[in-house]
Every structure is written in C-alpha cells, then in structure tokens.
Tab-separated table of N, CA and C in Angstrom:
chain	number	residue	atom	x	y	z
A	73	MET	N	108.213	114.840	57.409
A	73	MET	CA	107.698	115.964	58.313
A	73	MET	C	106.820	115.431	59.373
A	74	THR	N	105.971	114.511	59.255
A	74	THR	CA	105.014	114.228	60.368
A	74	THR	C	105.885	113.670	61.406
A	75	GLN	N	107.154	113.016	60.916
A	75	GLN	CA	107.946	112.248	62.186
A	75	GLN	C	108.415	113.474	62.948
A	76	ALA	N	108.874	114.389	62.326
A	76	ALA	CA	109.211	115.623	63.047
A	76	ALA	C	108.285	116.260	64.000
A	77	LEU	N	107.237	116.319	63.649
A	77	LEU	CA	106.197	116.924	64.347
A	77	LEU	C	105.709	115.955	65.678
A	78	ASP	N	105.924	114.583	65.494
A	78	ASP	CA	105.724	113.449	66.493
A	78	ASP	C	106.661	113.842	67.658
A	79	ILE	N	107.774	113.989	67.031
A	79	ILE	CA	108.931	114.130	68.193
A	79	ILE	C	108.980	115.403	68.898
A	80	ASP	N	108.306	116.543	68.226
A	80	ASP	CA	108.269	117.993	69.080
A	80	ASP	C	107.236	117.551	70.045
A	81	ALA	N	105.969	116.719	69.681
A	81	ALA	CA	104.944	116.557	70.559
A	81	ALA	C	105.362	115.756	71.805
A	82	LEU	N	106.392	114.826	71.758
A	82	LEU	CA	107.009	114.287	72.738
A	82	LEU	C	107.523	115.199	73.873
A	83	TRP	N	108.301	116.616	73.476
A	83	TRP	CA	108.924	117.287	74.505
A	83	TRP	C	108.061	118.256	75.024
A	84	VAL	N	106.699	118.236	74.552
A	84	VAL	CA	105.964	119.180	75.117
A	84	VAL	C	105.200	118.753	76.675
A	85	GLY	N	105.472	119.593	77.638
A	85	GLY	CA	105.041	119.190	78.952
A	85	GLY	C	105.211	120.489	79.861
A	86	THR	N	105.210	119.984	81.203
A	86	THR	CA	105.243	121.109	82.256
A	86	THR	C	106.880	121.331	82.336
A	87	PRO	N	107.216	122.494	82.778
A	87	PRO	CA	108.784	122.508	83.079
A	87	PRO	C	108.988	122.125	84.389
A	88	PHE	N	110.155	121.829	84.681
A	88	PHE	CA	110.615	121.458	86.043
A	88	PHE	C	110.523	122.347	86.953
A	89	ALA	N	109.931	121.977	88.041
A	89	ALA	CA	109.889	122.971	89.159
A	89	ALA	C	110.698	122.376	90.351
A	90	PRO	N	111.770	123.063	91.161
A	90	PRO	CA	112.494	122.631	92.384
A	90	PRO	C	111.495	122.700	93.586
A	91	VAL	N	111.942	121.647	94.344
A	91	VAL	CA	111.123	121.375	95.601
A	91	VAL	C	111.165	122.760	96.302
A	92	PHE	N	112.107	123.283	96.719
A	92	PHE	CA	112.048	124.879	97.415
A	92	PHE	C	112.233	125.798	96.650
A	93	SER	N	111.875	127.096	96.866
A	93	SER	CA	112.006	128.238	96.346
A	93	SER	C	113.793	128.412	95.827
A	94	PRO	N	114.028	128.451	94.592
A	94	PRO	CA	115.409	128.742	94.072
A	94	PRO	C	116.161	130.052	95.146
A	95	HIS	N	115.324	130.925	95.797
A	95	HIS	CA	116.046	131.801	96.660
A	95	HIS	C	116.653	131.164	97.880
A	96	MET	N	115.920	130.037	98.135
A	96	MET	CA	116.134	129.502	99.526
A	96	MET	C	117.355	128.459	99.485
A	97	HIS	N	117.629	128.183	98.231
A	97	HIS	CA	118.816	127.157	98.084
A	97	HIS	C	120.053	127.458	98.609
A	98	PRO	N	120.857	128.738	98.570
A	98	PRO	CA	121.903	129.052	99.154
A	98	PRO	C	121.857	129.048	100.777
A	99	VAL	N	120.794	129.359	101.291
A	99	VAL	CA	120.542	129.216	102.775
A	99	VAL	C	120.635	128.155	103.147
A	100	LEU	N	119.680	127.062	102.506
A	100	LEU	CA	119.586	125.598	102.810
A	100	LEU	C	121.079	125.312	102.789
A	101	ALA	N	121.762	125.514	101.658
A	101	ALA	CA	122.988	124.999	101.386
A	101	ALA	C	123.995	124.977	102.515
A	102	PHE	N	123.863	126.311	103.258
A	102	PHE	CA	124.742	126.787	104.129
A	102	PHE	C	124.223	126.186	105.424
A	103	VAL	N	123.172	126.116	105.718
A	103	VAL	CA	122.278	125.490	107.048
A	103	VAL	C	122.982	124.023	107.072
A	104	PHE	N	122.779	123.048	105.980
A	104	PHE	CA	123.066	121.596	105.728
A	104	PHE	C	124.814	121.498	105.871
A	105	GLY	N	125.275	122.472	105.133
A	105	GLY	CA	126.778	122.410	105.237
A	105	GLY	C	127.508	122.571	106.793
A	106	SER	N	126.753	123.649	107.399
A	106	SER	CA	127.047	123.688	109.023
A	106	SER	C	126.630	122.548	109.800
A	107	VAL	N	125.535	122.055	109.564
A	107	VAL	CA	125.186	120.883	110.195
A	107	VAL	C	126.378	119.822	110.108
A	108	GLY	N	126.532	119.650	108.446
A	108	GLY	CA	127.517	118.262	108.305
A	108	GLY	C	128.642	118.508	108.925
A	109	LEU	N	129.205	119.933	108.912
A	109	LEU	CA	130.722	119.900	109.310
A	109	LEU	C	130.623	119.802	110.700
A	110	ALA	N	129.658	120.356	111.433
A	110	ALA	CA	129.678	119.845	113.029
A	110	ALA	C	129.356	118.100	113.368
A	111	TYR	N	128.731	117.498	112.830
A	111	TYR	CA	128.406	116.224	112.964
A	111	TYR	C	130.079	115.541	112.204
A	112	ALA	N	130.606	116.161	111.504
A	112	ALA	CA	131.859	115.489	110.800
A	112	ALA	C	132.774	115.790	112.055
A	113	GLY	N	132.860	116.774	112.676
A	113	GLY	CA	133.893	117.109	113.770
A	113	GLY	C	133.561	116.106	114.954
A	114	LYS	N	132.460	115.763	115.230
A	114	LYS	CA	131.950	114.955	116.465
A	114	LYS	C	132.286	113.457	115.892
A	115	PHE	N	132.103	113.284	114.695
A	115	PHE	CA	132.632	111.781	114.270
A	115	PHE	C	134.399	111.833	114.546
A	116	ALA	N	134.958	112.810	114.245
A	116	ALA	CA	136.444	112.661	114.208
A	116	ALA	C	136.915	112.659	115.563
A	117	VAL	N	136.187	113.125	116.691
A	117	VAL	CA	136.449	113.153	118.111
A	117	VAL	C	136.194	111.623	118.725
A	118	THR	N	135.109	111.501	118.165
A	118	THR	CA	134.185	109.995	118.922
A	118	THR	C	135.279	109.057	118.922
A	119	ARG	N	135.538	108.353	119.953
A	119	ARG	CA	136.620	107.196	120.135
A	119	ARG	C	135.614	106.090	120.588
A	120	ALA	N	135.756	104.641	120.334
A	120	ALA	CA	135.800	103.564	121.074
A	120	ALA	C	134.133	103.286	121.279
A	121	ASP	N	133.354	104.122	120.424
A	121	ASP	CA	131.790	103.813	120.428
A	121	ASP	C	131.290	103.904	119.224
A	122	LEU	N	131.156	102.648	118.869
A	122	LEU	CA	130.665	102.296	117.219
A	122	LEU	C	129.356	102.836	117.199
A	123	LYS	N	128.347	102.886	117.759
A	123	LYS	CA	127.080	103.212	117.822
A	123	LYS	C	126.885	104.904	117.283
A	124	ARG	N	127.702	105.654	118.096
A	124	ARG	CA	127.986	107.047	118.069
A	124	ARG	C	128.529	107.391	116.822
A	125	GLU	N	129.310	106.582	116.508
A	125	GLU	CA	130.311	107.135	115.175
A	125	GLU	C	129.526	106.608	113.999
A	126	VAL	N	128.904	105.742	113.991
A	126	VAL	CA	127.947	105.258	112.870
A	126	VAL	C	126.777	106.184	112.656
A	127	LEU	N	126.420	106.766	113.980
A	127	LEU	CA	125.164	107.948	113.903
A	127	LEU	C	125.752	109.178	113.396
A	128	PHE	N	127.096	109.882	113.908
A	128	PHE	CA	127.464	110.820	113.515
A	128	PHE	C	128.175	110.651	112.190
A	129	GLY	N	128.504	109.784	111.726
A	129	GLY	CA	129.106	109.691	110.308
A	129	GLY	C	127.914	109.832	109.311
A	130	GLY	N	126.737	108.868	109.629
A	130	GLY	CA	125.611	109.081	108.979
A	130	GLY	C	125.020	110.328	108.420
A	131	VAL	N	124.860	111.166	109.523
A	131	VAL	CA	124.294	112.255	109.888
A	131	VAL	C	124.937	113.566	108.933
A	132	ALA	N	126.648	113.239	109.353
A	132	ALA	CA	127.336	114.348	108.476
A	132	ALA	C	127.361	113.962	106.946
A	133	SER	N	127.402	112.565	106.684
A	133	SER	CA	127.222	112.278	105.191
A	133	SER	C	126.116	112.827	104.420
A	134	LEU	N	124.892	112.628	105.075
A	134	LEU	CA	123.505	113.146	104.654
A	134	LEU	C	123.708	114.535	104.698
A	135	ALA	N	124.114	115.253	105.505
A	135	ALA	CA	123.581	116.809	105.672
A	135	ALA	C	124.751	117.384	104.818
A	136	LEU	N	126.041	117.013	104.361
A	136	LEU	CA	127.014	117.447	103.394
A	136	LEU	C	126.422	117.242	102.192
A	137	GLY	N	126.052	115.848	101.749
A	137	GLY	CA	125.303	115.597	100.321
A	137	GLY	C	124.237	116.270	99.951
A	138	LEU	N	123.386	116.774	100.951
A	138	LEU	CA	122.309	117.711	100.796
A	138	LEU	C	122.814	119.233	100.705
A	139	ALA	N	123.776	119.305	101.115
A	139	ALA	CA	124.416	120.903	101.106
A	139	ALA	C	125.083	121.054	99.619
A	140	CYS	N	125.826	119.716	99.377
A	140	CYS	CA	126.444	119.850	98.031
A	140	CYS	C	125.374	120.090	96.717
A	141	ILE	N	124.286	119.133	96.996
A	141	ILE	CA	123.162	119.248	95.980
A	141	ILE	C	122.388	120.472	95.998
A	142	LEU	N	122.361	121.232	97.095
A	142	LEU	CA	121.540	122.319	97.188
A	142	LEU	C	122.422	123.568	96.577
A	143	GLY	N	123.675	123.336	96.636
A	143	GLY	CA	124.648	124.214	96.646
A	143	GLY	C	124.777	124.428	94.760
A	144	VAL	N	124.903	123.322	94.288
A	144	VAL	CA	124.982	123.176	92.876
A	144	VAL	C	123.719	123.774	92.309
A	145	GLN	N	122.423	123.526	92.901
A	145	GLN	CA	121.112	123.871	92.566
A	145	GLN	C	121.089	125.452	92.731
A	146	SER	N	121.661	126.207	93.808
A	146	SER	CA	121.761	127.326	93.697
A	146	SER	C	122.530	128.203	92.546
A	147	LEU	N	123.476	127.450	92.133
A	147	LEU	CA	123.986	127.826	90.772
A	147	LEU	C	123.347	127.689	89.306
A	148	GLY	N	122.045	126.721	89.683
A	148	GLY	CA	121.323	126.705	88.226
A	148	GLY	C	121.448	125.581	87.877
A	149	LEU	N	122.088	124.465	88.353
A	149	LEU	CA	122.174	123.120	87.887
A	149	LEU	C	121.403	122.265	88.554
A	150	TYR	N	120.287	121.888	87.903
A	150	TYR	CA	119.470	120.900	88.782
A	150	TYR	C	119.880	119.510	88.387
A	151	LEU	N	120.242	118.671	89.574
A	151	LEU	CA	120.387	117.289	89.417
A	151	LEU	C	119.286	116.563	89.228
C-alpha cells in the first residue's frame, strides 16, 4: 500500500502550461504557415545564389515547422 502512495506522490505537480495562450495557437499557426509558404516560394524561384537559397530554405523550414507544431497544439495535442 505504501508503494502505491509513493508512486502517486511522484505524479503530483503543476500542470503543463503552454507558452502562448491556447486561443492564439490557430492564429499563430496561420501566420507562420503564410510566412513559410512565402519563403518556400522565394526558395523555389531563386537560382544560382547559394546564400539566398540557404537563407530562404532555412526560414521556410523554421516557419513551416512552427506552423505545424502550433497547428497541432491548437487541436489540443501538446508535443
């Protein structure tokens, strides 16, 4: 019996709190998705300039990744 109480004591703590308000997650997902798609388009059009391709690809990847994470969080699944 005491072992079960010890295990229950380990689970007591503060609940998880997201960084942004849950009401802002869909809006932020849309904004980051729009920015990511714009930079993905710039990446697709850029030719023969490696520095710009790396910059546009990095920004697009980061923005689309954040859009995916925030989109999933807006559905209630916290990763």
